[in-house]
Amino acid sequence: MPERRPFDVLNSSLNNTVIIGMKGGYEFRGVMVAYDVHMNIVLEKAEQLMNGEVKRGVGTVLLRGDSVTFISPS
Amino acid sequence: MPERRPFDVLNSSLNNTVIIGMKGGYEFRGVMVAYDVHMNIVLEKAEQLMNGEVKRGVGTVLLRGDSVTFISPS
Amino acid sequence: MPERRPFDVLNSSLNNTVIIGMKGGYEFRGVMVAYDVHMNIVLEKAEQLMNGEVKRGVGTVLLRGDSVTFISPS
Amino acid sequence: MPERRPFDVLNSSLNNTVIIGMKGGYEFRGVMVAYDVHMNIVLEKAEQLMNGEVKRGVGTVLLRGDSVTFISPS
Amino acid sequence: MPERRPFDVLNSSLNNTVIIGMKGGYEFRGVMVAYDVHMNIVLEKAEQLMNGEVKRGVGTVLLRGDSVTFISPS
Amino acid sequence: MPERRPFDVLNSSLNNTVIIGMKGGYEFRGVMVAYDVHMNIVLEKAEQLMNGEVKRGVGTVLLRGDSVTFISPS
Amino acid sequence: MPERRPFDVLNSSLNNTVIIGMKGGYEFRGVMVAYDVHMNIVLEKAEQLMNGEVKRGVGTVLLRGDSVTFISPS
């Protein structure tokens, strides 16, 4: 196992803006304020994106880890 | 792990209106009156939404956590 | 955790008519006479619905919890 | 929990004709001669149905519980 | 629980020709020479079928139980 | 249980060319140099196939067992 | 079990460029800097690919193992 662990990315992204890919192909962008070991994630000031364009603002949103495909600090 | 936890969003949304994203792309909007650790959720005064438009009123509805993708206080 | 639990909806709906959403988008409507912790559910006098219209009567039907997405007392 | 349990339907349907809904939308109809706790089911004199019409006879068939969505005594 | 068990079908079909339904809708037909509790199955002299027609011969094939939907002695 | 076990196919195919079916319908063909109990598999000199035609060479590739549907020695 | 194990590919690819196949059919290419037993993977200098063409640069990205289908050192 490498010294760096995947969850380090989550920890270092706390309170920063991230893009979250979701099963089904859409994405959320917002400030990550909480996560847990299941990759359940809470974003604030969040927007839902479809094909790279903002579909709507959603404010605070809790994303269920089971539906998350990737997480990228922006 | 951060101090704030994803389930805090559920707890602080009790008795408030939330939007729930479901696998398959549709949504429910209603007053959240119960949830559990599986993210099974009960809404009252609920409406089913398709593409952002109200499809029908459903009154009380129990959403199975396995089908929930996101939860957003509205 | 809230005092009200999601399974309360199941218990209070026993012997009443409910609508059950299924993965794949269709629904069943009938009198709920049994359920268990996996959300396996038995309906009597049941009808299968597609796009809100009755597709056929099925009498008694056992729905596998894994395929259930929502349950709404009607 | 209610006194009646979902598996009672399976037990009372042994050696009777049932219709089984499968993920993917097709169905099997036949005489149920065996089942287990995973809802693995064996039908005899079975037919595979598509859109309510008989597609072909399959004789004996073992259905994997993971692919079963509903079971209805006919 | 009934006296006959679903896995009896597998045991009595050893070294006989079976048709295996797979998630995604295609099928394999061949002589079943091995299986395990996960319904992982080995066929010999196997053919892959699409819409009931032979697509190609594959000789020996190991089918992952997770992708198996039904098994029918032919 | 039969004397022959499904994993025997994997063991006897080590260092031989195999075709691997993947969820989503595409395939890989290459020399199997490693596998584990989850059916995670490593191929070398591998090619990705779509509809039976080579789409591209990929050299070494680790296939996640969860996405594997079948394995056939070629 | 063979002497070589699937995770050896991950270990030997650390700090090298890899292509990651994802459920849904798209891919990521980047330098793998971390992974864990669930095949959660972190890439740096990453690009998202669709049909073999670069769709966009994403910098650092954490891929959830559940959505990974294959990993290939490039």
Short mmCIF file of C-alpha atoms in Angstrom, two decimals:
data_model
loop_
_atom_site.label_atom_id
_atom_site.label_comp_id
_atom_site.label_asym_id
_atom_site.label_seq_id
_atom_site.Cartn_x
_atom_site.Cartn_y
_atom_site.Cartn_z
CA MET A 1 0.00 0.00 0.00
CA PRO A 2 1.23 3.49 -0.81
CA GLU A 3 1.82 6.08 1.91
CA ARG A 4 -0.74 8.47 0.44
CA ARG A 5 -4.33 7.33 0.85
CA PRO A 6 -7.37 8.21 -1.26
CA PHE A 7 -9.19 9.78 1.67
CA ASP A 8 -6.35 12.31 2.03
CA VAL A 9 -7.90 14.06 -0.98
CA LEU A 10 -11.18 14.41 0.90
CA ASN A 11 -9.51 15.71 4.02
CA SER A 12 -7.38 18.27 2.19
CA SER A 13 -10.43 19.46 0.24
CA LEU A 14 -12.53 20.32 3.30
CA ASN A 15 -13.93 23.85 3.00
CA ASN A 16 -12.75 24.05 -0.59
CA THR A 17 -14.72 23.89 -3.82
CA VAL A 18 -14.98 20.42 -5.38
CA ILE A 19 -16.72 18.83 -8.36
CA ILE A 20 -18.54 15.57 -7.61
CA GLY A 21 -19.42 13.12 -10.40
CA MET A 22 -22.65 11.18 -9.85
CA LYS A 23 -23.99 7.92 -11.32
CA GLY A 24 -26.28 8.90 -14.17
CA GLY A 25 -23.75 11.35 -15.54
CA TYR A 26 -24.57 14.68 -13.84
CA GLU A 27 -22.35 16.56 -11.37
CA PHE A 28 -22.46 18.83 -8.34
CA ARG A 29 -20.04 21.69 -7.64
CA GLY A 30 -19.82 23.31 -4.22
CA VAL A 31 -17.85 23.78 -1.00
CA MET A 32 -17.31 20.45 0.77
CA VAL A 33 -18.09 20.85 4.48
CA ALA A 34 -18.49 17.21 5.58
CA TYR A 35 -17.85 13.61 4.51
CA ASP A 36 -17.71 10.16 6.06
CA VAL A 37 -16.18 6.74 5.36
CA HIS A 38 -19.03 5.83 2.96
CA MET A 39 -18.14 8.93 0.86
CA ASN A 40 -21.42 10.54 1.85
CA ILE A 41 -20.59 14.19 1.19
CA VAL A 42 -22.12 17.54 2.11
CA LEU A 43 -21.68 20.52 -0.18
CA GLU A 44 -22.70 24.12 0.51
CA LYS A 45 -23.30 26.85 -2.09
CA ALA A 46 -23.83 23.92 -4.45
CA GLU A 47 -24.88 23.85 -8.08
CA GLN A 48 -26.08 20.88 -10.11
CA LEU A 49 -24.35 20.58 -13.50
CA MET A 50 -25.44 18.76 -16.64
CA ASN A 51 -22.97 18.44 -19.52
CA GLY A 52 -20.73 21.01 -17.85
CA GLU A 53 -23.45 23.68 -17.59
CA VAL A 54 -25.17 24.88 -14.42
CA LYS A 55 -28.67 23.41 -14.26
CA ARG A 56 -29.69 25.02 -10.97
CA GLY A 57 -28.44 26.17 -7.56
CA VAL A 58 -29.28 23.81 -4.69
CA GLY A 59 -27.66 25.52 -1.65
CA THR A 60 -26.81 22.74 0.80
CA VAL A 61 -26.91 19.15 -0.46
CA LEU A 62 -26.07 15.76 1.04
CA LEU A 63 -24.80 13.33 -1.64
CA ARG A 64 -25.20 9.62 -0.92
CA GLY A 65 -21.82 7.88 -1.26
CA ASP A 66 -23.32 5.00 -3.20
CA SER A 67 -24.12 7.43 -6.04
CA VAL A 68 -20.75 9.21 -6.09
CA THR A 69 -18.32 8.23 -8.88
CA PHE A 70 -15.50 10.79 -8.51
CA ILE A 71 -14.43 13.83 -6.48
CA SER A 72 -12.15 16.51 -7.87
CA PRO A 73 -10.87 19.62 -6.07
CA SER A 74 -11.43 22.51 -8.48
CA MET B 1 -12.59 13.02 9.67
CA PRO B 2 -14.19 16.45 9.80
CA GLU B 3 -16.20 17.58 12.82
CA ARG B 4 -19.37 18.05 10.78
CA ARG B 5 -20.95 14.81 9.64
CA PRO B 6 -23.21 14.19 6.64
CA PHE B 7 -26.11 13.02 8.82
CA ASP B 8 -26.14 16.42 10.53
CA VAL B 9 -27.90 17.68 7.38
CA LEU B 10 -30.64 15.12 7.89
CA ASN B 11 -31.07 15.96 11.53
CA SER B 12 -31.20 19.70 10.98
CA SER B 13 -33.73 19.23 8.15
CA LEU B 14 -36.28 17.36 10.25
CA ASN B 15 -39.73 18.93 9.85
CA ASN B 16 -38.46 21.12 7.04
CA THR B 17 -39.04 20.89 3.31
CA VAL B 18 -36.39 18.95 1.38
CA ILE B 19 -35.84 17.81 -2.20
CA ILE B 20 -34.78 14.18 -2.61
CA GLY B 21 -33.06 12.95 -5.78
CA MET B 22 -33.87 9.36 -6.74
CA LYS B 23 -32.11 6.82 -8.98
CA GLY B 24 -33.80 7.02 -12.35
CA GLY B 25 -33.68 10.80 -12.35
CA TYR B 26 -36.96 11.89 -10.73
CA GLU B 27 -37.32 13.71 -7.39
CA PHE B 28 -39.61 14.10 -4.40
CA ARG B 29 -40.23 17.32 -2.49
CA GLY B 30 -41.90 17.33 0.92
CA VAL B 31 -41.55 17.78 4.68
CA MET B 32 -39.07 15.24 6.12
CA VAL B 33 -40.56 13.69 9.26
CA ALA B 34 -38.36 10.58 9.70
CA TYR B 35 -35.12 8.97 8.52
CA ASP B 36 -32.79 6.18 9.61
CA VAL B 37 -29.15 5.12 9.14
CA HIS B 38 -29.92 3.53 5.75
CA MET B 39 -31.21 6.93 4.53
CA ASN B 40 -34.72 5.54 4.36
CA ILE B 41 -36.73 8.77 4.50
CA VAL B 42 -40.36 9.70 5.15
CA LEU B 43 -41.84 12.81 3.56
CA GLU B 44 -45.25 14.33 4.22
CA LYS B 45 -47.16 16.70 1.92
CA ALA B 46 -44.95 15.24 -0.77
CA GLU B 47 -44.91 15.82 -4.51
CA GLN B 48 -43.17 13.76 -7.18
CA LEU B 49 -41.18 15.89 -9.65
CA MET B 50 -39.98 15.08 -13.16
CA ASN B 51 -37.60 17.50 -14.87
CA GLY B 52 -38.32 20.08 -12.18
CA GLU B 53 -42.10 20.01 -12.69
CA VAL B 54 -44.69 18.59 -10.30
CA LYS B 55 -45.95 15.27 -11.67
CA ARG B 56 -48.40 14.51 -8.86
CA GLY B 57 -49.06 14.87 -5.14
CA VAL B 58 -48.40 11.72 -3.09
CA GLY B 59 -49.15 12.82 0.50
CA THR B 60 -47.00 10.64 2.75
CA VAL B 61 -44.21 8.62 1.13
CA LEU B 62 -41.45 6.33 2.44
CA LEU B 63 -38.36 6.48 0.20
CA ARG B 64 -36.04 3.47 0.27
CA GLY B 65 -32.49 4.61 1.06
CA ASP B 66 -31.01 2.39 -1.62
CA SER B 67 -32.79 4.52 -4.26
CA VAL B 68 -31.86 7.92 -2.80
CA THR B 69 -29.04 9.83 -4.53
CA PHE B 70 -29.13 13.23 -2.82
CA ILE B 71 -31.01 15.26 -0.20
CA SER B 72 -31.22 19.03 -0.27
CA PRO B 73 -32.98 21.31 2.23
CA SER B 74 -35.01 23.74 0.14
CA MET C 1 -32.15 10.14 15.23
CA PRO C 2 -35.74 11.35 15.11
CA GLU C 3 -38.45 9.75 17.24
CA ARG C 4 -40.49 8.76 14.21
CA ARG C 5 -38.97 5.95 12.18
CA PRO C 6 -39.44 5.15 8.49
CA PHE C 7 -40.89 1.71 9.24
CA ASP C 8 -43.73 3.36 11.18
CA VAL C 9 -45.21 4.19 7.78
CA LEU C 10 -45.24 0.51 6.87
CA ASN C 11 -46.81 -0.50 10.16
CA SER C 12 -49.55 2.13 10.04
CA SER C 13 -50.35 1.19 6.42
CA LEU C 14 -51.06 -2.48 7.14
CA ASN C 15 -54.38 -3.51 5.63
CA ASN C 16 -54.63 -0.21 3.78
CA THR C 17 -54.16 0.59 0.12
CA VAL C 18 -50.64 1.68 -0.86
CA ILE C 19 -48.79 2.55 -4.05
CA ILE C 20 -45.36 0.94 -4.44
CA GLY C 21 -42.75 2.36 -6.82
CA MET C 22 -40.48 -0.24 -8.42
CA LYS C 23 -37.07 0.00 -10.10
CA GLY C 24 -37.69 0.25 -13.81
CA GLY C 25 -40.39 2.87 -13.31
CA TYR C 26 -43.63 0.91 -12.98
CA GLU C 27 -45.81 0.70 -9.85
CA PHE C 28 -48.15 -1.60 -7.94
CA ARG C 29 -51.27 -0.50 -6.07
CA GLY C 30 -52.99 -2.81 -3.57
CA VAL C 31 -53.78 -3.61 0.06
CA MET C 32 -50.58 -4.23 2.04
CA VAL C 33 -50.98 -7.36 4.17
CA ALA C 34 -47.37 -8.19 5.05
CA TYR C 35 -43.83 -6.75 5.03
CA ASP C 36 -40.46 -7.51 6.60
CA VAL C 37 -37.20 -5.70 7.45
CA HIS C 38 -35.92 -6.05 3.87
CA MET C 39 -39.04 -4.17 2.64
CA ASN C 40 -40.30 -7.31 0.98
CA ILE C 41 -44.01 -6.50 0.71
CA VAL C 42 -47.20 -8.45 0.01
CA LEU C 43 -50.15 -6.74 -1.65
CA GLU C 44 -53.63 -8.17 -2.18
CA LYS C 45 -56.20 -7.00 -4.75
CA ALA C 46 -53.16 -5.58 -6.53
CA GLU C 47 -52.87 -3.84 -9.89
CA GLN C 48 -49.74 -3.15 -11.89
CA LEU C 49 -49.53 0.46 -13.14
CA MET C 50 -47.50 1.94 -15.99
CA ASN C 51 -47.39 5.72 -16.39
CA GLY C 52 -50.25 6.05 -13.89
CA GLU C 53 -52.59 3.73 -15.82
CA VAL C 54 -53.68 0.23 -14.78
CA LYS C 55 -51.84 -2.33 -16.91
CA ARG C 56 -53.41 -5.42 -15.35
CA GLY C 57 -54.78 -6.92 -12.14
CA VAL C 58 -52.44 -9.35 -10.39
CA GLY C 59 -54.40 -10.38 -7.26
CA THR C 60 -51.81 -11.26 -4.62
CA VAL C 61 -48.20 -10.24 -5.26
CA LEU C 62 -44.96 -10.45 -3.28
CA LEU C 63 -42.61 -7.56 -4.13
CA ARG C 64 -38.90 -8.10 -3.51
CA GLY C 65 -37.54 -5.31 -1.29
CA ASP C 66 -34.45 -4.90 -3.44
CA SER C 67 -36.70 -3.68 -6.29
CA VAL C 68 -38.84 -1.32 -4.20
CA THR C 69 -38.06 2.42 -4.49
CA PHE C 70 -40.94 4.05 -2.57
CA ILE C 71 -44.12 3.25 -0.65
CA SER C 72 -47.00 5.68 -0.35
CA PRO C 73 -50.28 5.19 1.52
CA SER C 74 -53.02 6.25 -0.90
CA MET D 1 -43.94 -6.43 12.43
CA PRO D 2 -47.17 -7.90 11.11
CA GLU D 3 -48.19 -11.48 11.83
CA ARG D 4 -48.25 -12.39 8.16
CA ARG D 5 -44.82 -12.57 6.56
CA PRO D 6 -43.86 -12.12 2.89
CA PHE D 7 -42.44 -15.63 2.63
CA ASP D 8 -45.87 -17.05 3.53
CA VAL D 9 -46.82 -16.24 -0.07
CA LEU D 10 -44.00 -18.41 -1.33
CA ASN D 11 -44.90 -21.28 0.95
CA SER D 12 -48.59 -21.23 0.10
CA SER D 13 -47.76 -21.08 -3.63
CA LEU D 14 -45.69 -24.28 -3.66
CA ASN D 15 -46.86 -26.60 -6.44
CA ASN D 16 -49.08 -23.87 -7.84
CA THR D 17 -48.69 -21.71 -10.92
CA VAL D 18 -46.99 -18.36 -10.36
CA ILE D 19 -45.83 -15.44 -12.47
CA ILE D 20 -42.32 -14.16 -11.69
CA GLY D 21 -41.21 -10.67 -12.73
CA MET D 22 -37.51 -10.38 -13.62
CA LYS D 23 -35.13 -7.41 -13.82
CA GLY D 24 -35.04 -6.33 -17.43
CA GLY D 25 -38.82 -6.50 -17.71
CA TYR D 26 -39.57 -10.05 -18.87
CA GLU D 27 -41.44 -12.70 -16.86
CA PHE D 28 -41.65 -16.44 -16.26
CA ARG D 29 -44.86 -18.40 -15.61
CA GLY D 30 -44.78 -21.96 -14.26
CA VAL D 31 -45.36 -24.30 -11.33
CA MET D 32 -43.17 -23.32 -8.35
CA VAL D 33 -41.53 -26.46 -6.92
CA ALA D 34 -38.71 -24.99 -4.82
CA TYR D 35 -37.42 -21.72 -3.32
CA ASP D 36 -34.94 -20.59 -0.68
CA VAL D 37 -34.27 -17.57 1.55
CA HIS D 38 -32.52 -15.71 -1.28
CA MET D 39 -35.72 -16.02 -3.37
CA ASN D 40 -33.94 -18.37 -5.75
CA ILE D 41 -36.94 -20.13 -7.32
CA VAL D 42 -37.48 -23.26 -9.40
CA LEU D 43 -40.37 -23.44 -11.86
CA GLU D 44 -41.51 -26.46 -13.84
CA LYS D 45 -43.58 -26.42 -17.03
CA ALA D 46 -42.31 -22.87 -17.35
CA GLU D 47 -42.77 -20.32 -20.11
CA GLN D 48 -40.85 -17.11 -20.66
CA LEU D 49 -43.10 -14.11 -21.33
CA MET D 50 -42.33 -10.78 -22.99
CA ASN D 51 -44.93 -8.02 -22.89
CA GLY D 52 -47.51 -10.53 -21.66
CA GLU D 53 -47.01 -12.94 -24.58
CA VAL D 54 -45.37 -16.37 -24.44
CA LYS D 55 -41.89 -16.14 -25.98
CA ARG D 56 -40.96 -19.80 -25.51
CA GLY D 57 -41.36 -22.84 -23.27
CA VAL D 58 -38.36 -23.57 -21.04
CA GLY D 59 -39.47 -26.64 -19.04
CA THR D 60 -37.61 -26.49 -15.72
CA VAL D 61 -35.87 -23.25 -14.82
CA LEU D 62 -33.94 -21.99 -11.79
CA LEU D 63 -34.36 -18.22 -11.33
CA ARG D 64 -31.62 -16.40 -9.42
CA GLY D 65 -33.17 -14.42 -6.54
CA ASP D 66 -31.06 -11.38 -7.28
CA SER D 67 -32.90 -11.01 -10.62
CA VAL D 68 -36.42 -11.54 -9.25
CA THR D 69 -38.59 -8.43 -8.78
CA PHE D 70 -42.02 -9.87 -7.94
CA ILE D 71 -43.88 -13.16 -7.48
CA SER D 72 -47.61 -13.49 -8.04
CA PRO D 73 -49.75 -16.62 -7.64
CA SER D 74 -51.90 -16.83 -10.78
CA MET E 1 -39.07 -24.22 3.46
CA PRO E 2 -39.90 -26.84 0.85
CA GLU E 3 -38.03 -30.16 0.71
CA ARG E 4 -36.75 -29.50 -2.79
CA ARG E 5 -34.09 -26.83 -2.97
CA PRO E 6 -33.12 -24.60 -5.90
CA PHE E 7 -29.57 -25.95 -6.00
CA ASP E 8 -30.96 -29.45 -6.67
CA VAL E 9 -31.53 -28.24 -10.22
CA LEU E 10 -27.85 -27.42 -10.55
CA ASN E 11 -26.75 -30.75 -9.13
CA SER E 12 -29.06 -32.81 -11.32
CA SER E 13 -27.94 -30.85 -14.40
CA LEU E 14 -24.24 -31.62 -14.00
CA ASN E 15 -22.81 -32.95 -17.26
CA ASN E 16 -26.01 -32.07 -19.08
CA THR E 17 -26.75 -29.27 -21.51
CA VAL E 18 -28.20 -26.11 -19.95
CA ILE E 19 -29.19 -22.65 -21.11
CA ILE E 20 -27.96 -19.79 -18.92
CA GLY E 21 -29.58 -16.34 -19.04
CA MET E 22 -27.21 -13.44 -18.40
CA LYS E 23 -27.78 -9.83 -17.33
CA GLY E 24 -27.84 -7.75 -20.48
CA GLY E 25 -30.14 -10.22 -22.21
CA TYR E 26 -27.85 -12.67 -23.96
CA GLU E 27 -27.50 -16.39 -23.15
CA PHE E 28 -25.02 -19.26 -23.10
CA ARG E 29 -25.81 -22.88 -23.95
CA GLY E 30 -23.41 -25.71 -23.10
CA VAL E 31 -22.62 -28.71 -20.91
CA MET E 32 -22.43 -27.68 -17.23
CA VAL E 33 -19.32 -29.24 -15.66
CA ALA E 34 -18.92 -27.15 -12.48
CA TYR E 35 -20.73 -24.68 -10.24
CA ASP E 36 -20.41 -23.24 -6.73
CA VAL E 37 -22.58 -21.57 -4.09
CA HIS E 38 -22.28 -18.18 -5.80
CA MET E 39 -23.77 -19.71 -8.98
CA ASN E 40 -20.45 -19.30 -10.75
CA ILE E 41 -20.85 -21.87 -13.54
CA VAL E 42 -18.53 -23.58 -16.01
CA LEU E 43 -19.86 -24.70 -19.39
CA GLU E 44 -18.04 -26.77 -21.99
CA LYS E 45 -18.85 -26.97 -25.70
CA ALA E 46 -20.55 -23.64 -25.10
CA GLU E 47 -22.21 -21.24 -27.52
CA GLN E 48 -23.20 -17.63 -26.91
CA LEU E 49 -26.75 -16.83 -28.05
CA MET E 50 -28.36 -13.50 -28.89
CA ASN E 51 -32.12 -13.36 -29.47
CA GLY E 52 -32.20 -17.16 -29.62
CA GLU E 53 -29.59 -17.41 -32.39
CA VAL E 54 -26.03 -18.71 -32.03
CA LYS E 55 -23.63 -15.77 -32.08
CA ARG E 56 -20.43 -17.79 -31.73
CA GLY E 57 -18.87 -20.90 -30.17
CA VAL E 58 -16.77 -20.23 -27.06
CA GLY E 59 -15.62 -23.72 -26.00
CA THR E 60 -15.11 -23.60 -22.24
CA VAL E 61 -16.51 -20.60 -20.37
CA LEU E 62 -16.70 -19.59 -16.70
CA LEU E 63 -19.81 -17.48 -16.02
CA ARG E 64 -19.70 -15.16 -12.99
CA GLY E 65 -22.69 -15.87 -10.72
CA ASP E 66 -23.39 -12.17 -10.24
CA SER E 67 -24.27 -11.93 -13.96
CA VAL E 68 -26.44 -15.07 -14.11
CA THR E 69 -30.23 -14.53 -14.15
CA PHE E 70 -31.58 -18.04 -14.86
CA ILE E 71 -30.49 -21.62 -15.54
CA SER E 72 -32.59 -24.06 -17.52
CA PRO E 73 -31.79 -27.71 -18.33
CA SER E 74 -32.48 -28.11 -22.03
CA MET F 1 -21.22 -29.85 -4.93
CA PRO F 2 -19.37 -31.21 -7.97
CA GLU F 3 -15.70 -32.20 -7.76
CA ARG F 4 -14.71 -29.67 -10.41
CA ARG F 5 -14.88 -26.07 -9.24
CA PRO F 6 -15.33 -22.91 -11.30
CA PHE F 7 -11.99 -21.48 -10.20
CA ASP F 8 -10.23 -24.49 -11.73
CA VAL F 9 -10.83 -22.77 -15.08
CA LEU F 10 -8.95 -19.73 -13.87
CA ASN F 11 -6.06 -21.76 -12.54
CA SER F 12 -5.68 -23.87 -15.67
CA SER F 13 -5.80 -20.72 -17.84
CA LEU F 14 -2.89 -18.97 -16.15
CA ASN F 15 -0.36 -17.78 -18.75
CA ASN F 16 -2.78 -18.62 -21.53
CA THR F 17 -4.88 -16.36 -23.72
CA VAL F 18 -8.43 -15.73 -22.48
CA ILE F 19 -11.40 -13.62 -23.51
CA ILE F 20 -13.07 -11.68 -20.70
CA GLY F 21 -16.65 -10.39 -21.02
CA MET F 22 -17.32 -7.11 -19.20
CA LYS F 23 -20.53 -5.44 -18.00
CA GLY F 24 -21.50 -2.95 -20.69
CA GLY F 25 -20.92 -5.50 -23.43
CA TYR F 26 -17.29 -5.04 -24.46
CA GLU F 27 -14.49 -7.60 -24.00
CA PHE F 28 -10.77 -7.93 -23.35
CA ARG F 29 -8.49 -10.57 -24.86
CA GLY F 30 -5.00 -11.22 -23.48
CA VAL F 31 -2.68 -13.50 -21.52
CA MET F 32 -3.97 -14.00 -17.95
CA VAL F 33 -1.07 -13.59 -15.52
CA ALA F 34 -2.91 -13.07 -12.21
CA TYR F 35 -6.33 -13.38 -10.55
CA ASP F 36 -7.80 -13.45 -7.05
CA VAL F 37 -10.92 -14.69 -5.27
CA HIS F 38 -12.90 -11.59 -6.32
CA MET F 39 -12.17 -12.46 -9.98
CA ASN F 40 -9.99 -9.40 -10.28
CA ILE F 41 -7.85 -10.38 -13.28
CA VAL F 42 -4.63 -9.16 -14.88
CA LEU F 43 -4.06 -9.56 -18.60
CA GLU F 44 -0.89 -8.85 -20.54
CA LYS F 45 -0.60 -8.19 -24.29
CA ALA F 46 -4.26 -7.26 -23.99
CA GLU F 47 -6.68 -5.88 -26.55
CA GLN F 48 -10.07 -4.30 -25.95
CA LEU F 49 -12.79 -5.68 -28.25
CA MET F 50 -16.13 -4.19 -29.26
CA ASN F 51 -18.59 -6.32 -31.21
CA GLY F 52 -15.84 -8.87 -31.81
CA GLU F 53 -13.43 -6.37 -33.39
CA VAL F 54 -10.22 -5.06 -31.84
CA LYS F 55 -10.78 -1.50 -30.64
CA ARG F 56 -7.25 -0.90 -29.33
CA GLY F 57 -4.25 -2.53 -27.67
CA VAL F 58 -3.91 -1.82 -23.94
CA GLY F 59 -0.79 -3.81 -22.95
CA THR F 60 -1.23 -4.73 -19.27
CA VAL F 61 -4.67 -4.28 -17.74
CA LEU F 62 -6.22 -5.03 -14.34
CA LEU F 63 -9.93 -5.89 -14.65
CA ARG F 64 -12.10 -5.33 -11.57
CA GLY F 65 -13.96 -8.55 -10.72
CA ASP F 66 -17.21 -6.69 -10.11
CA SER F 67 -17.29 -5.77 -13.82
CA VAL F 68 -16.40 -9.23 -15.17
CA THR F 69 -19.27 -11.32 -16.58
CA PHE F 70 -17.47 -14.31 -18.15
CA ILE F 71 -14.02 -15.76 -18.78
CA SER F 72 -13.26 -18.06 -21.68
CA PRO F 73 -9.92 -19.70 -22.54
CA SER F 74 -9.40 -19.08 -26.25
CA MET G 1 -3.83 -19.06 -6.48
CA PRO G 2 -1.07 -17.70 -8.71
CA GLU G 3 2.04 -16.06 -7.25
CA ARG G 4 1.32 -12.77 -8.99
CA ARG G 5 -1.62 -10.88 -7.56
CA PRO G 6 -3.86 -8.31 -9.25
CA PHE G 7 -2.90 -5.58 -6.80
CA ASP G 8 0.74 -5.90 -7.89
CA VAL G 9 -0.31 -3.95 -10.97
CA LEU G 10 -1.52 -1.11 -8.79
CA ASN G 11 1.63 -1.08 -6.71
CA SER G 12 3.98 -1.14 -9.67
CA SER G 13 1.99 1.68 -11.34
CA LEU G 14 2.36 4.15 -8.47
CA ASN G 15 3.59 7.51 -9.74
CA ASN G 16 3.13 6.37 -13.32
CA THR G 17 0.49 7.30 -15.86
CA VAL G 18 -2.53 4.98 -16.01
CA ILE G 19 -5.84 4.84 -17.85
CA ILE G 20 -8.87 4.06 -15.67
CA GLY G 21 -12.10 2.73 -17.19
CA MET G 22 -15.29 3.84 -15.41
CA LYS G 23 -18.83 2.46 -15.34
CA GLY G 24 -20.80 4.46 -17.88
CA GLY G 25 -18.06 4.11 -20.47
CA TYR G 26 -15.82 7.13 -19.96
CA GLU G 27 -12.18 7.06 -18.77
CA PHE G 28 -9.62 9.03 -16.79
CA ARG G 29 -5.91 9.27 -17.60
CA GLY G 30 -3.40 10.59 -15.09
CA VAL G 31 -0.56 9.86 -12.67
CA MET G 32 -1.69 7.42 -9.95
CA VAL G 33 -0.51 8.70 -6.57
CA ALA G 34 -2.71 6.67 -4.17
CA TYR G 35 -5.03 3.67 -3.99
CA ASP G 36 -6.59 1.42 -1.36
CA VAL G 37 -8.06 -2.10 -1.07
CA HIS G 38 -11.44 -0.90 -2.43
CA MET G 39 -9.65 0.29 -5.61
CA ASN G 40 -10.41 3.89 -4.68
CA ILE G 41 -7.74 5.66 -6.74
CA VAL G 42 -6.22 9.14 -6.81
CA LEU G 43 -4.87 10.57 -10.05
CA GLU G 44 -2.95 13.81 -10.53
CA LYS G 45 -2.58 15.77 -13.79
CA ALA G 46 -5.72 13.91 -14.80
CA GLU G 47 -7.86 14.19 -17.91
CA GLN G 48 -11.35 12.84 -18.48
CA LEU G 49 -11.71 10.98 -21.79
CA MET G 50 -14.81 10.18 -23.81
CA ASN G 51 -14.50 7.83 -26.79
CA GLY G 52 -10.72 8.12 -26.58
CA GLU G 53 -10.69 11.93 -26.82
CA VAL G 54 -9.82 14.35 -24.01
CA LYS G 55 -13.02 15.95 -22.71
CA ARG G 56 -11.37 18.16 -20.08
CA GLY G 57 -8.50 18.41 -17.61
CA VAL G 58 -9.47 17.78 -13.98
CA GLY G 59 -6.15 18.12 -12.10
CA THR G 60 -6.42 15.90 -9.02
CA VAL G 61 -9.30 13.42 -8.89
CA LEU G 62 -10.38 10.69 -6.45
CA LEU G 63 -12.15 7.82 -8.26
CA ARG G 64 -14.54 5.71 -6.19
CA GLY G 65 -13.57 2.01 -6.51
CA ASP G 66 -17.17 0.96 -6.97
CA SER G 67 -17.21 2.85 -10.30
CA VAL G 68 -13.86 1.58 -11.60
CA THR G 69 -13.97 -1.19 -14.24
CA PHE G 70 -10.31 -1.48 -15.34
CA ILE G 71 -6.87 0.03 -14.76
CA SER G 72 -4.15 0.00 -17.40
CA PRO G 73 -0.61 1.37 -17.10
CA SER G 74 -0.04 3.43 -20.24
#
